[in-house]
Amino acid sequence: MGRGNLRRSRRLGTVDEARRRACRRVPRIVFDYIDGGAGAESTMRANIAALEAVGFEPRMGVTRGIPGPDVSTTVLGRRLSMPVVVGPVGFTRVMEPGGDVAGARAAGAAGTGFVMSSMSAHTPSEVSAGFAGAAGDTDRLWFQLYPLGGRRGAEKMIDRAAAAGFSSLVITVDTQIHGNRERDVRNRVSMPLRLDARTVARLAPGVVARPRWLLDAARDRFRFEIKAAASTGSIEQPVSTEEALVEWALSPLRWDDFPWIRERWPGPLVVKGVLSGDDARRAVDAGASAVVVSNHGGRQLDGMAATMPALVEVVDAVGDRTEVLVDGGIRRGADAVKAVALGARAVLIGRAWAYGLAAAGEPGVTQVLSVLRADVDRTLRLLGCPSVEALDRSYVRIPGDW
Ligand code: GLV
């Protein structure tokens, strides 16, 4: 399994290639979960269109061959090898058994950050051990929180993440409930995926056409259950994933939860899912050390603004008080360079690494990160910019109506 993934990973020269290969490797329902967005997927497409609408303003005759540009950056005081952080993605173990441990190891070895999703079939300590094994410590390891099991469950998850050595807590504020992912509805998938007899019978045609995926998942004993949900109960009163999800829907996180979260979590807080200057200000007032401009990759409310114009608004509103990150549609290093030039410290990637994972496991994620890093380096050289930290709006042409 390992060597096959390494061989397969070498063929991933672009994120788009990883996407194509992921599509051939995993069952349709898994691919659609990664690839799809909410409603008509217009916000998902708008993210990419907005990145394409930002033009570069290069300076000729100034780039040096040696030393090359410095592509590192800092986020929350930690040095990252590139302005690309591996963002939170749910259900990664369904994509490939390595799941979040594979993503964390690849990010740790690449010298960048990893954000573990609450919707993980691995435990925080498994992911933390994987990251620390590759990176040497857990300074760049963050935990993303959904209130599975309501406030009591969230408290337990926070304590577990802190005990496992996670350094920052990411609060996602755009997921009161899940968006209407029409592909998932069409595929009759309701997450979490359960491999009971009925589901297996229904999925059989798609799954038998993907024997390698099936073999890997069977060897991993189909461990798709969300670990965090199960652990929000107690030994005397274990909580099922369904119960944990219902309690989340009954009490989604709100701004008035931030005081107790602040009290409980010892490290920096990151608020993910703001799209306006007003919400970014609210996040900073609530104690955020960083905000992530995000529409959840177009997976929540279809029709929300694209993230790049929103990034400009948020940086102008709070850029002097907090660090701003952004996600949505990042497929190339050049996309990360545009985002940093607009004022982000770094971007988060979601689908990009999920495609790499689904296509070729941990080596697939490593390869995606190395392709992105090489493109950041190339873009800076062609742009005539000495470093990621020297990027500013003078290197880009911003559409007039943003
Ligand atoms: C989970 O947060 C998802 O977007 O599927």
mmCIF file of C-alpha atoms and ligand atoms in Angstrom:
data_model
loop_
_atom_site.group_PDB
_atom_site.id
_atom_site.type_symbol
_atom_site.label_atom_id
_atom_site.label_comp_id
_atom_site.label_asym_id
_atom_site.label_seq_id
_atom_site.Cartn_x
_atom_site.Cartn_y
_atom_site.Cartn_z
ATOM 1 C CA MET A 1 0.000 0.000 0.000
ATOM 2 C CA GLY A 2 2.777 2.420 1.009
ATOM 3 C CA ARG A 3 4.988 1.914 -2.020
ATOM 4 C CA GLY A 4 2.024 2.051 -4.399
ATOM 5 C CA ASN A 5 1.075 5.421 -2.960
ATOM 6 C CA LEU A 6 4.622 6.698 -3.374
ATOM 7 C CA ARG A 7 4.650 5.628 -7.017
ATOM 8 C CA ARG A 8 1.211 7.148 -7.611
ATOM 9 C CA SER A 9 2.175 10.393 -5.881
ATOM 10 C CA ARG A 10 4.982 11.045 -8.376
ATOM 11 C CA ARG A 11 2.402 11.485 -11.113
ATOM 12 C CA LEU A 12 0.668 14.348 -9.318
ATOM 13 C CA GLY A 13 2.238 17.333 -11.051
ATOM 14 C CA THR A 14 -0.687 19.641 -10.304
ATOM 15 C CA VAL A 15 -3.607 19.770 -7.881
ATOM 16 C CA ASP A 16 -5.923 19.242 -10.866
ATOM 17 C CA GLU A 17 -4.095 15.997 -11.646
ATOM 18 C CA ALA A 18 -4.520 14.919 -8.014
ATOM 19 C CA ARG A 19 -8.229 15.654 -8.390
ATOM 20 C CA ARG A 20 -8.514 13.522 -11.545
ATOM 21 C CA ARG A 21 -6.681 10.628 -9.929
ATOM 22 C CA ALA A 22 -8.715 10.912 -6.722
ATOM 23 C CA CYS A 23 -11.838 10.630 -8.853
ATOM 24 C CA ARG A 24 -10.562 7.347 -10.289
ATOM 25 C CA ARG A 25 -9.411 5.917 -6.960
ATOM 26 C CA VAL A 26 -12.294 6.457 -4.525
ATOM 27 C CA PRO A 27 -16.013 5.682 -4.873
ATOM 28 C CA ARG A 28 -18.119 8.425 -6.433
ATOM 29 C CA ILE A 29 -19.819 9.255 -3.147
ATOM 30 C CA VAL A 30 -16.482 9.907 -1.459
ATOM 31 C CA PHE A 31 -15.219 11.993 -4.367
ATOM 32 C CA ASP A 32 -18.442 14.017 -4.456
ATOM 33 C CA TYR A 33 -18.173 14.680 -0.714
ATOM 34 C CA ILE A 34 -14.722 16.212 -1.298
ATOM 35 C CA ASP A 35 -15.400 17.918 -4.603
ATOM 36 C CA GLY A 36 -18.925 19.236 -4.144
ATOM 37 C CA GLY A 37 -20.349 22.423 -2.688
ATOM 38 C CA ALA A 38 -23.714 23.667 -1.499
ATOM 39 C CA GLY A 39 -26.721 24.451 -3.719
ATOM 40 C CA ALA A 40 -25.800 25.326 -7.290
ATOM 41 C CA GLU A 41 -22.119 25.490 -6.234
ATOM 42 C CA SER A 42 -21.980 29.115 -7.371
ATOM 43 C CA THR A 43 -19.976 30.284 -4.343
ATOM 44 C CA MET A 44 -17.548 27.430 -4.860
ATOM 45 C CA ARG A 45 -16.962 28.533 -8.468
ATOM 46 C CA ALA A 46 -16.881 32.213 -7.483
ATOM 47 C CA ASN A 47 -13.883 31.588 -5.204
ATOM 48 C CA ILE A 48 -11.832 30.376 -8.162
ATOM 49 C CA ALA A 49 -13.144 33.072 -10.514
ATOM 50 C CA ALA A 50 -12.153 35.769 -7.994
ATOM 51 C CA LEU A 51 -8.621 34.387 -7.734
ATOM 52 C CA GLU A 52 -8.399 34.416 -11.521
ATOM 53 C CA ALA A 53 -9.607 38.022 -11.606
ATOM 54 C CA VAL A 54 -6.598 39.205 -9.565
ATOM 55 C CA GLY A 55 -3.757 40.067 -11.955
ATOM 56 C CA PHE A 56 -0.032 40.260 -11.210
ATOM 57 C CA GLU A 57 2.082 43.423 -11.533
ATOM 58 C CA PRO A 58 5.615 42.044 -11.961
ATOM 59 C CA ARG A 59 8.888 43.970 -11.653
ATOM 60 C CA MET A 60 11.406 42.937 -14.273
ATOM 61 C CA GLY A 61 15.172 42.833 -13.900
ATOM 62 C CA VAL A 62 15.338 42.611 -10.092
ATOM 63 C CA THR A 63 15.185 38.865 -9.282
ATOM 64 C CA ARG A 64 18.380 37.152 -8.070
ATOM 65 C CA GLY A 65 19.115 33.503 -8.899
ATOM 66 C CA ILE A 66 20.904 32.793 -5.611
ATOM 67 C CA PRO A 67 19.720 32.993 -2.927
ATOM 68 C CA GLY A 68 16.224 32.398 -4.202
ATOM 69 C CA PRO A 69 13.171 34.101 -2.689
ATOM 70 C CA ASP A 70 12.336 33.407 0.942
ATOM 71 C CA VAL A 71 8.970 31.640 0.796
ATOM 72 C CA SER A 72 8.537 31.282 4.555
ATOM 73 C CA THR A 73 6.135 33.304 6.677
ATOM 74 C CA THR A 74 4.980 33.486 10.276
ATOM 75 C CA VAL A 75 1.528 32.763 11.613
ATOM 76 C CA LEU A 76 0.706 33.316 15.297
ATOM 77 C CA GLY A 77 4.389 33.781 15.979
ATOM 78 C CA ARG A 78 5.470 30.459 14.421
ATOM 79 C CA ARG A 79 7.620 30.223 11.328
ATOM 80 C CA LEU A 80 6.014 28.252 8.472
ATOM 81 C CA SER A 81 8.053 27.021 5.498
ATOM 82 C CA MET A 82 5.457 28.475 3.121
ATOM 83 C CA PRO A 83 2.259 30.525 3.292
ATOM 84 C CA VAL A 84 0.107 27.410 2.894
ATOM 85 C CA VAL A 85 -1.454 25.681 5.914
ATOM 86 C CA VAL A 86 -3.170 22.293 5.672
ATOM 87 C CA GLY A 87 -6.727 23.152 6.685
ATOM 88 C CA PRO A 88 -9.470 21.141 8.411
ATOM 89 C CA VAL A 89 -11.239 18.513 6.291
ATOM 90 C CA GLY A 90 -13.869 16.113 7.632
ATOM 91 C CA PHE A 91 -13.998 12.340 7.132
ATOM 92 C CA THR A 92 -10.481 11.999 5.740
ATOM 93 C CA ARG A 93 -10.210 8.371 6.861
ATOM 94 C CA VAL A 94 -12.942 7.503 4.338
ATOM 95 C CA MET A 95 -10.712 8.939 1.603
ATOM 96 C CA GLU A 96 -7.648 6.913 2.606
ATOM 97 C CA PRO A 97 -6.931 5.054 5.857
ATOM 98 C CA GLY A 98 -4.047 7.397 6.751
ATOM 99 C CA GLY A 99 -6.598 10.248 6.991
ATOM 100 C CA ASP A 100 -5.660 13.055 9.363
ATOM 101 C CA VAL A 101 -2.535 11.285 10.580
ATOM 102 C CA ALA A 102 -1.240 11.218 6.989
ATOM 103 C CA GLY A 103 -2.144 14.896 6.504
ATOM 104 C CA ALA A 104 -0.511 15.886 9.789
ATOM 105 C CA ARG A 105 2.678 13.946 9.034
ATOM 106 C CA ALA A 106 2.926 15.460 5.541
ATOM 107 C CA ALA A 107 2.353 18.995 6.859
ATOM 108 C CA GLY A 108 4.764 18.501 9.753
ATOM 109 C CA ALA A 109 7.509 17.188 7.473
ATOM 110 C CA ALA A 110 6.913 20.040 5.006
ATOM 111 C CA GLY A 111 7.480 22.556 7.813
ATOM 112 C CA THR A 112 3.987 23.994 7.753
ATOM 113 C CA GLY A 113 0.861 23.883 9.910
ATOM 114 C CA PHE A 114 -1.955 21.347 10.149
ATOM 115 C CA VAL A 115 -5.500 21.935 11.360
ATOM 116 C CA MET A 116 -7.280 18.828 12.581
ATOM 117 C CA SER A 117 -11.035 18.731 11.946
ATOM 118 C CA SER A 118 -13.485 17.806 14.701
ATOM 119 C CA MET A 119 -15.038 15.457 12.154
ATOM 120 C CA SER A 120 -12.132 13.060 12.257
ATOM 121 C CA ALA A 121 -12.016 9.303 12.558
ATOM 122 C CA HIS A 122 -8.670 9.687 14.340
ATOM 123 C CA THR A 123 -8.135 10.900 17.889
ATOM 124 C CA PRO A 124 -6.329 14.161 18.712
ATOM 125 C CA SER A 125 -3.494 12.178 20.302
ATOM 126 C CA GLU A 126 -2.999 10.011 17.185
ATOM 127 C CA VAL A 127 -2.819 13.133 15.014
ATOM 128 C CA SER A 128 -0.578 14.936 17.473
ATOM 129 C CA ALA A 129 1.832 11.981 17.610
ATOM 130 C CA GLY A 130 1.933 11.883 13.790
ATOM 131 C CA PHE A 131 2.625 15.606 13.529
ATOM 132 C CA ALA A 132 5.250 15.634 16.287
ATOM 133 C CA GLY A 133 6.959 12.586 14.771
ATOM 134 C CA ALA A 134 7.435 14.492 11.514
ATOM 135 C CA ALA A 135 7.940 18.042 12.828
ATOM 136 C CA GLY A 136 9.650 17.511 16.183
ATOM 137 C CA ASP A 137 7.010 19.445 18.158
ATOM 138 C CA THR A 138 3.349 20.503 17.957
ATOM 139 C CA ASP A 139 3.807 24.268 17.726
ATOM 140 C CA ARG A 140 2.152 24.397 14.306
ATOM 141 C CA LEU A 141 -0.665 21.985 15.093
ATOM 142 C CA TRP A 142 -4.154 23.437 15.509
ATOM 143 C CA PHE A 143 -7.501 21.907 16.456
ATOM 144 C CA GLN A 144 -10.769 22.915 14.750
ATOM 145 C CA LEU A 145 -13.802 22.841 17.010
ATOM 146 C CA TYR A 146 -17.415 21.982 16.282
ATOM 147 C CA PRO A 147 -19.573 21.692 19.401
ATOM 148 C CA LEU A 148 -20.258 17.977 18.964
ATOM 149 C CA GLY A 149 -22.324 16.976 21.945
ATOM 150 C CA GLY A 150 -23.208 20.614 22.694
ATOM 151 C CA ARG A 151 -21.277 22.708 25.182
ATOM 152 C CA ARG A 152 -20.381 19.769 27.415
ATOM 153 C CA GLY A 153 -19.011 17.859 24.458
ATOM 154 C CA ALA A 154 -17.090 20.894 23.236
ATOM 155 C CA GLU A 155 -15.512 21.312 26.680
ATOM 156 C CA LYS A 156 -14.295 17.729 26.567
ATOM 157 C CA MET A 157 -12.921 18.177 23.063
ATOM 158 C CA ILE A 158 -11.087 21.360 24.083
ATOM 159 C CA ASP A 159 -9.530 19.589 27.066
ATOM 160 C CA ARG A 160 -8.452 16.642 24.913
ATOM 161 C CA ALA A 161 -6.896 18.892 22.274
ATOM 162 C CA ALA A 162 -5.003 20.824 24.950
ATOM 163 C CA ALA A 163 -3.798 17.607 26.592
ATOM 164 C CA ALA A 164 -2.626 16.290 23.202
ATOM 165 C CA GLY A 165 -0.454 19.389 22.734
ATOM 166 C CA PHE A 166 -2.417 21.282 20.077
ATOM 167 C CA SER A 167 -1.200 24.882 20.019
ATOM 168 C CA SER A 168 -4.187 26.868 18.682
ATOM 169 C CA LEU A 169 -7.932 26.382 18.620
ATOM 170 C CA VAL A 170 -9.895 27.172 15.454
ATOM 171 C CA ILE A 171 -13.567 27.998 15.991
ATOM 172 C CA THR A 172 -15.616 27.581 12.838
ATOM 173 C CA VAL A 173 -18.489 30.075 12.955
ATOM 174 C CA ASP A 174 -20.194 29.375 9.612
ATOM 175 C CA THR A 175 -21.617 25.934 10.373
ATOM 176 C CA GLN A 176 -24.796 26.332 12.403
ATOM 177 C CA ILE A 177 -25.970 23.314 10.409
ATOM 178 C CA HIS A 178 -24.458 21.751 7.312
ATOM 179 C CA GLY A 179 -25.192 23.375 3.950
ATOM 180 C CA ASN A 180 -27.280 21.638 1.347
ATOM 181 C CA ARG A 181 -24.687 19.587 -0.518
ATOM 182 C CA GLU A 182 -26.804 18.518 -3.448
ATOM 183 C CA ARG A 183 -24.338 15.888 -4.646
ATOM 184 C CA ASP A 184 -24.502 14.208 -1.248
ATOM 185 C CA VAL A 185 -28.301 14.365 -1.387
ATOM 186 C CA ARG A 186 -28.248 12.813 -4.869
ATOM 187 C CA ASN A 187 -25.878 10.085 -3.677
ATOM 188 C CA ARG A 188 -28.116 9.585 -0.649
ATOM 189 C CA VAL A 189 -25.118 9.989 1.613
ATOM 190 C CA SER A 190 -25.655 11.219 5.043
ATOM 191 C CA MET A 191 -22.507 11.776 6.975
ATOM 192 C CA PRO A 192 -21.184 10.106 8.992
ATOM 193 C CA LEU A 193 -20.968 7.288 6.526
ATOM 194 C CA ARG A 194 -22.043 4.059 8.192
ATOM 195 C CA LEU A 195 -21.089 0.758 6.706
ATOM 196 C CA ASP A 196 -24.143 -1.118 7.859
ATOM 197 C CA ALA A 197 -25.614 -3.793 5.631
ATOM 198 C CA ARG A 198 -28.147 -1.471 3.974
ATOM 199 C CA THR A 199 -25.602 1.184 3.101
ATOM 200 C CA VAL A 200 -23.179 -1.406 1.784
ATOM 201 C CA ALA A 201 -25.868 -2.927 -0.431
ATOM 202 C CA ARG A 202 -26.776 0.490 -1.794
ATOM 203 C CA LEU A 203 -23.164 1.501 -2.403
ATOM 204 C CA ALA A 204 -21.982 -1.860 -3.716
ATOM 205 C CA PRO A 205 -21.934 -1.039 -7.455
ATOM 206 C CA GLY A 206 -19.782 2.080 -6.949
ATOM 207 C CA VAL A 207 -17.550 0.445 -4.388
ATOM 208 C CA VAL A 208 -16.721 -2.778 -6.241
ATOM 209 C CA ALA A 209 -15.524 -0.607 -9.127
ATOM 210 C CA ARG A 210 -12.893 0.765 -6.738
ATOM 211 C CA PRO A 211 -11.231 -2.438 -5.465
ATOM 212 C CA ARG A 212 -8.040 -0.769 -4.230
ATOM 213 C CA TRP A 213 -10.012 1.672 -2.097
ATOM 214 C CA LEU A 214 -12.173 -1.193 -0.802
ATOM 215 C CA LEU A 215 -9.143 -3.294 0.089
ATOM 216 C CA ASP A 216 -7.480 -0.422 1.935
ATOM 217 C CA ALA A 217 -10.699 0.457 3.793
ATOM 218 C CA ALA A 218 -11.291 -3.207 4.694
ATOM 219 C CA ARG A 219 -7.731 -3.539 6.044
ATOM 220 C CA ASP A 220 -8.468 -0.441 8.108
ATOM 221 C CA ARG A 221 -11.680 -2.190 9.270
ATOM 222 C CA PHE A 222 -13.911 0.596 7.922
ATOM 223 C CA ARG A 223 -13.157 2.839 10.890
ATOM 224 C CA PHE A 224 -15.127 5.838 9.630
ATOM 225 C CA GLU A 225 -16.733 6.767 12.968
ATOM 226 C CA ILE A 226 -16.090 10.303 14.229
ATOM 227 C CA LYS A 227 -13.870 9.715 17.251
ATOM 228 C CA ALA A 228 -14.492 13.088 18.840
ATOM 229 C CA ALA A 229 -18.259 12.502 18.886
ATOM 230 C CA ALA A 230 -17.971 9.208 20.708
ATOM 231 C CA SER A 231 -15.669 10.748 23.286
ATOM 232 C CA THR A 232 -18.007 13.621 24.137
ATOM 233 C CA GLY A 233 -20.006 11.249 26.319
ATOM 234 C CA SER A 234 -18.742 9.474 29.378
ATOM 235 C CA ILE A 235 -17.920 5.833 29.999
ATOM 236 C CA GLU A 236 -21.218 5.492 31.842
ATOM 237 C CA GLN A 237 -23.100 7.400 29.158
ATOM 238 C CA PRO A 238 -21.465 6.976 25.754
ATOM 239 C CA VAL A 239 -22.812 9.290 23.063
ATOM 240 C CA SER A 240 -23.512 8.114 19.519
ATOM 241 C CA THR A 241 -22.363 10.210 16.584
ATOM 242 C CA GLU A 242 -26.003 11.011 15.776
ATOM 243 C CA GLU A 243 -26.667 12.265 19.299
ATOM 244 C CA ALA A 244 -23.521 14.384 19.204
ATOM 245 C CA LEU A 245 -24.571 15.926 15.872
ATOM 246 C CA VAL A 246 -28.083 16.658 17.127
ATOM 247 C CA GLU A 247 -26.725 18.426 20.197
ATOM 248 C CA TRP A 248 -24.445 20.495 17.969
ATOM 249 C CA ALA A 249 -27.444 21.546 15.812
ATOM 250 C CA LEU A 250 -29.383 22.454 18.967
ATOM 251 C CA SER A 251 -26.606 24.660 20.294
ATOM 252 C CA PRO A 252 -24.329 25.927 17.511
ATOM 253 C CA LEU A 253 -21.482 28.163 18.618
ATOM 254 C CA ARG A 254 -22.318 31.854 18.995
ATOM 255 C CA TRP A 255 -20.317 34.908 19.928
ATOM 256 C CA ASP A 256 -21.604 34.664 23.495
ATOM 257 C CA ASP A 257 -19.835 31.289 23.836
ATOM 258 C CA PHE A 258 -16.439 32.913 23.415
ATOM 259 C CA PRO A 259 -15.941 33.976 27.038
ATOM 260 C CA TRP A 260 -16.103 30.380 28.341
ATOM 261 C CA ILE A 261 -14.046 29.096 25.406
ATOM 262 C CA ARG A 262 -11.401 31.742 26.116
ATOM 263 C CA GLU A 263 -11.406 30.760 29.749
ATOM 264 C CA ARG A 264 -10.967 27.091 28.998
ATOM 265 C CA TRP A 265 -8.480 27.142 26.097
ATOM 266 C CA PRO A 266 -4.963 28.137 27.125
ATOM 267 C CA GLY A 267 -3.597 29.137 23.696
ATOM 268 C CA PRO A 268 -4.493 31.443 20.794
ATOM 269 C CA LEU A 269 -7.983 31.370 19.271
ATOM 270 C CA VAL A 270 -8.589 31.520 15.533
ATOM 271 C CA VAL A 271 -12.052 32.333 14.167
ATOM 272 C CA LYS A 272 -12.776 30.686 10.821
ATOM 273 C CA GLY A 273 -15.635 31.681 8.570
ATOM 274 C CA VAL A 274 -15.869 35.482 8.524
ATOM 275 C CA LEU A 275 -16.630 37.288 5.264
ATOM 276 C CA SER A 276 -17.184 40.889 6.313
ATOM 277 C CA GLY A 277 -15.334 43.613 8.175
ATOM 278 C CA ASP A 278 -18.124 43.655 10.789
ATOM 279 C CA ASP A 279 -17.880 39.947 11.626
ATOM 280 C CA ALA A 280 -14.083 40.157 11.640
ATOM 281 C CA ARG A 281 -14.291 43.017 14.193
ATOM 282 C CA ARG A 282 -16.679 40.911 16.284
ATOM 283 C CA ALA A 283 -14.203 38.025 16.175
ATOM 284 C CA VAL A 284 -11.333 40.228 17.309
ATOM 285 C CA ASP A 285 -13.475 41.705 20.089
ATOM 286 C CA ALA A 286 -14.308 38.127 21.135
ATOM 287 C CA GLY A 287 -10.606 37.399 21.576
ATOM 288 C CA ALA A 288 -9.444 36.026 18.217
ATOM 289 C CA SER A 289 -5.711 36.227 17.553
ATOM 290 C CA ALA A 290 -6.370 35.440 13.903
ATOM 291 C CA VAL A 291 -9.365 35.229 11.587
ATOM 292 C CA VAL A 292 -9.842 33.033 8.528
ATOM 293 C CA VAL A 293 -11.814 34.635 5.712
ATOM 294 C CA SER A 294 -13.783 31.648 4.482
ATOM 295 C CA ASN A 295 -17.077 30.571 2.991
ATOM 296 C CA HIS A 296 -16.231 26.957 3.822
ATOM 297 C CA GLY A 297 -15.173 26.284 0.248
ATOM 298 C CA GLY A 298 -18.701 27.109 -0.931
ATOM 299 C CA ARG A 299 -20.071 24.202 1.131
ATOM 300 C CA GLN A 300 -22.380 26.199 3.409
ATOM 301 C CA LEU A 301 -24.594 29.059 2.178
ATOM 302 C CA ASP A 302 -24.505 29.107 -1.606
ATOM 303 C CA GLY A 303 -24.578 32.691 -2.805
ATOM 304 C CA MET A 304 -22.118 33.955 -0.196
ATOM 305 C CA ALA A 305 -19.387 36.259 -1.475
ATOM 306 C CA ALA A 306 -16.162 34.876 -2.920
ATOM 307 C CA THR A 307 -13.333 34.980 -0.405
ATOM 308 C CA MET A 308 -10.798 37.196 -2.231
ATOM 309 C CA PRO A 309 -12.880 40.414 -2.299
ATOM 310 C CA ALA A 310 -13.966 39.632 1.278
ATOM 311 C CA LEU A 311 -10.283 39.304 2.215
ATOM 312 C CA VAL A 312 -9.650 42.859 1.017
ATOM 313 C CA GLU A 313 -12.534 44.140 3.168
ATOM 314 C CA VAL A 314 -11.438 42.179 6.250
ATOM 315 C CA VAL A 315 -7.773 43.197 5.975
ATOM 316 C CA ASP A 316 -8.832 46.837 5.699
ATOM 317 C CA ALA A 317 -11.102 46.462 8.749
ATOM 318 C CA VAL A 318 -8.902 44.497 11.184
ATOM 319 C CA GLY A 319 -5.535 43.908 9.508
ATOM 320 C CA ASP A 320 -3.801 46.222 11.968
ATOM 321 C CA ARG A 321 -5.253 44.355 14.990
ATOM 322 C CA THR A 322 -5.103 40.712 13.995
ATOM 323 C CA GLU A 323 -3.649 38.190 11.562
ATOM 324 C CA VAL A 324 -5.829 37.394 8.587
ATOM 325 C CA LEU A 325 -5.822 34.069 6.751
ATOM 326 C CA VAL A 326 -8.023 32.983 3.888
ATOM 327 C CA ASP A 327 -9.189 29.853 2.084
ATOM 328 C CA GLY A 328 -11.336 28.920 -0.909
ATOM 329 C CA GLY A 329 -10.224 27.716 -4.320
ATOM 330 C CA ILE A 330 -6.462 27.587 -3.745
ATOM 331 C CA ARG A 331 -5.106 25.226 -6.397
ATOM 332 C CA ARG A 332 -1.699 26.760 -7.183
ATOM 333 C CA GLY A 333 1.155 28.468 -5.384
ATOM 334 C CA ALA A 334 0.350 31.557 -7.444
ATOM 335 C CA ASP A 335 -3.089 31.647 -5.753
ATOM 336 C CA ALA A 336 -1.397 31.749 -2.344
ATOM 337 C CA VAL A 337 0.881 34.554 -3.562
ATOM 338 C CA LYS A 338 -2.145 36.590 -4.695
ATOM 339 C CA ALA A 339 -3.843 36.105 -1.322
ATOM 340 C CA VAL A 340 -0.724 37.176 0.580
ATOM 341 C CA ALA A 341 -0.316 40.214 -1.685
ATOM 342 C CA LEU A 342 -3.911 41.176 -0.821
ATOM 343 C CA GLY A 343 -3.038 41.063 2.887
ATOM 344 C CA ALA A 344 -3.349 37.450 4.098
ATOM 345 C CA ARG A 345 -0.515 35.959 6.146
ATOM 346 C CA ALA A 346 -1.187 32.529 4.675
ATOM 347 C CA VAL A 347 -3.871 30.469 2.989
ATOM 348 C CA LEU A 348 -5.560 27.287 4.138
ATOM 349 C CA ILE A 349 -6.066 24.431 1.713
ATOM 350 C CA GLY A 350 -8.910 21.923 1.988
ATOM 351 C CA ARG A 351 -9.849 20.151 -1.220
ATOM 352 C CA ALA A 352 -6.295 20.477 -2.590
ATOM 353 C CA TRP A 353 -4.848 18.174 0.079
ATOM 354 C CA ALA A 354 -7.919 15.942 0.211
ATOM 355 C CA TYR A 355 -7.444 15.211 -3.498
ATOM 356 C CA GLY A 356 -3.784 14.328 -2.835
ATOM 357 C CA LEU A 357 -4.791 12.074 0.086
ATOM 358 C CA ALA A 358 -7.531 10.320 -1.875
ATOM 359 C CA ALA A 359 -5.229 9.867 -4.882
ATOM 360 C CA ALA A 360 -2.100 8.606 -3.129
ATOM 361 C CA GLY A 361 -2.274 8.736 0.688
ATOM 362 C CA GLU A 362 0.418 10.538 2.681
ATOM 363 C CA PRO A 363 2.859 10.742 -0.270
ATOM 364 C CA GLY A 364 0.021 12.323 -2.252
ATOM 365 C CA VAL A 365 -0.353 15.085 0.360
ATOM 366 C CA THR A 366 3.418 15.556 0.486
ATOM 367 C CA GLN A 367 3.468 15.898 -3.280
ATOM 368 C CA VAL A 368 0.633 18.459 -3.329
ATOM 369 C CA LEU A 369 2.481 20.540 -0.730
ATOM 370 C CA SER A 370 5.707 20.360 -2.667
ATOM 371 C CA VAL A 371 3.972 21.360 -5.921
ATOM 372 C CA LEU A 372 2.406 24.367 -4.159
ATOM 373 C CA ARG A 373 5.702 25.383 -2.555
ATOM 374 C CA ALA A 374 7.576 25.198 -5.861
ATOM 375 C CA ASP A 375 4.924 27.383 -7.461
ATOM 376 C CA VAL A 376 5.164 29.996 -4.695
ATOM 377 C CA ASP A 377 8.930 30.132 -5.321
ATOM 378 C CA ARG A 378 8.498 30.346 -9.109
ATOM 379 C CA THR A 379 5.811 33.013 -8.844
ATOM 380 C CA LEU A 380 7.960 35.229 -6.594
ATOM 381 C CA ARG A 381 10.899 34.954 -9.004
ATOM 382 C CA LEU A 382 8.716 35.857 -11.995
ATOM 383 C CA LEU A 383 7.119 38.643 -10.006
ATOM 384 C CA GLY A 384 10.444 40.176 -9.000
ATOM 385 C CA CYS A 385 9.589 39.934 -5.292
ATOM 386 C CA PRO A 386 12.342 38.845 -2.854
ATOM 387 C CA SER A 387 10.133 37.146 -0.262
ATOM 388 C CA VAL A 388 6.614 36.241 0.803
ATOM 389 C CA GLU A 389 6.938 38.821 3.576
ATOM 390 C CA ALA A 390 7.704 41.574 1.031
ATOM 391 C CA LEU A 391 4.463 40.959 -0.886
ATOM 392 C CA ASP A 392 1.952 43.798 -0.833
ATOM 393 C CA ARG A 393 -0.865 45.133 -2.985
ATOM 394 C CA SER A 394 1.572 46.835 -5.364
ATOM 395 C CA TYR A 395 2.297 43.367 -6.814
ATOM 396 C CA VAL A 396 -1.309 42.751 -7.878
ATOM 397 C CA ARG A 397 -4.033 44.390 -9.904
ATOM 398 C CA ILE A 398 -7.286 44.347 -7.938
ATOM 399 C CA PRO A 399 -10.554 44.425 -9.913
ATOM 400 C CA GLY A 400 -12.014 47.945 -9.735
ATOM 401 C CA ASP A 401 -15.356 46.933 -8.200
ATOM 402 C CA TRP A 402 -13.926 45.139 -5.108
HETATM 403 C C1 GLV B 1 -17.505 19.772 7.099
HETATM 404 O O1 GLV B 1 -17.273 20.721 7.783
HETATM 405 C C2 GLV B 1 -17.717 19.822 5.683
HETATM 406 O O2 GLV B 1 -17.577 20.900 5.079
HETATM 407 O O3 GLV B 1 -18.060 18.788 5.119
#
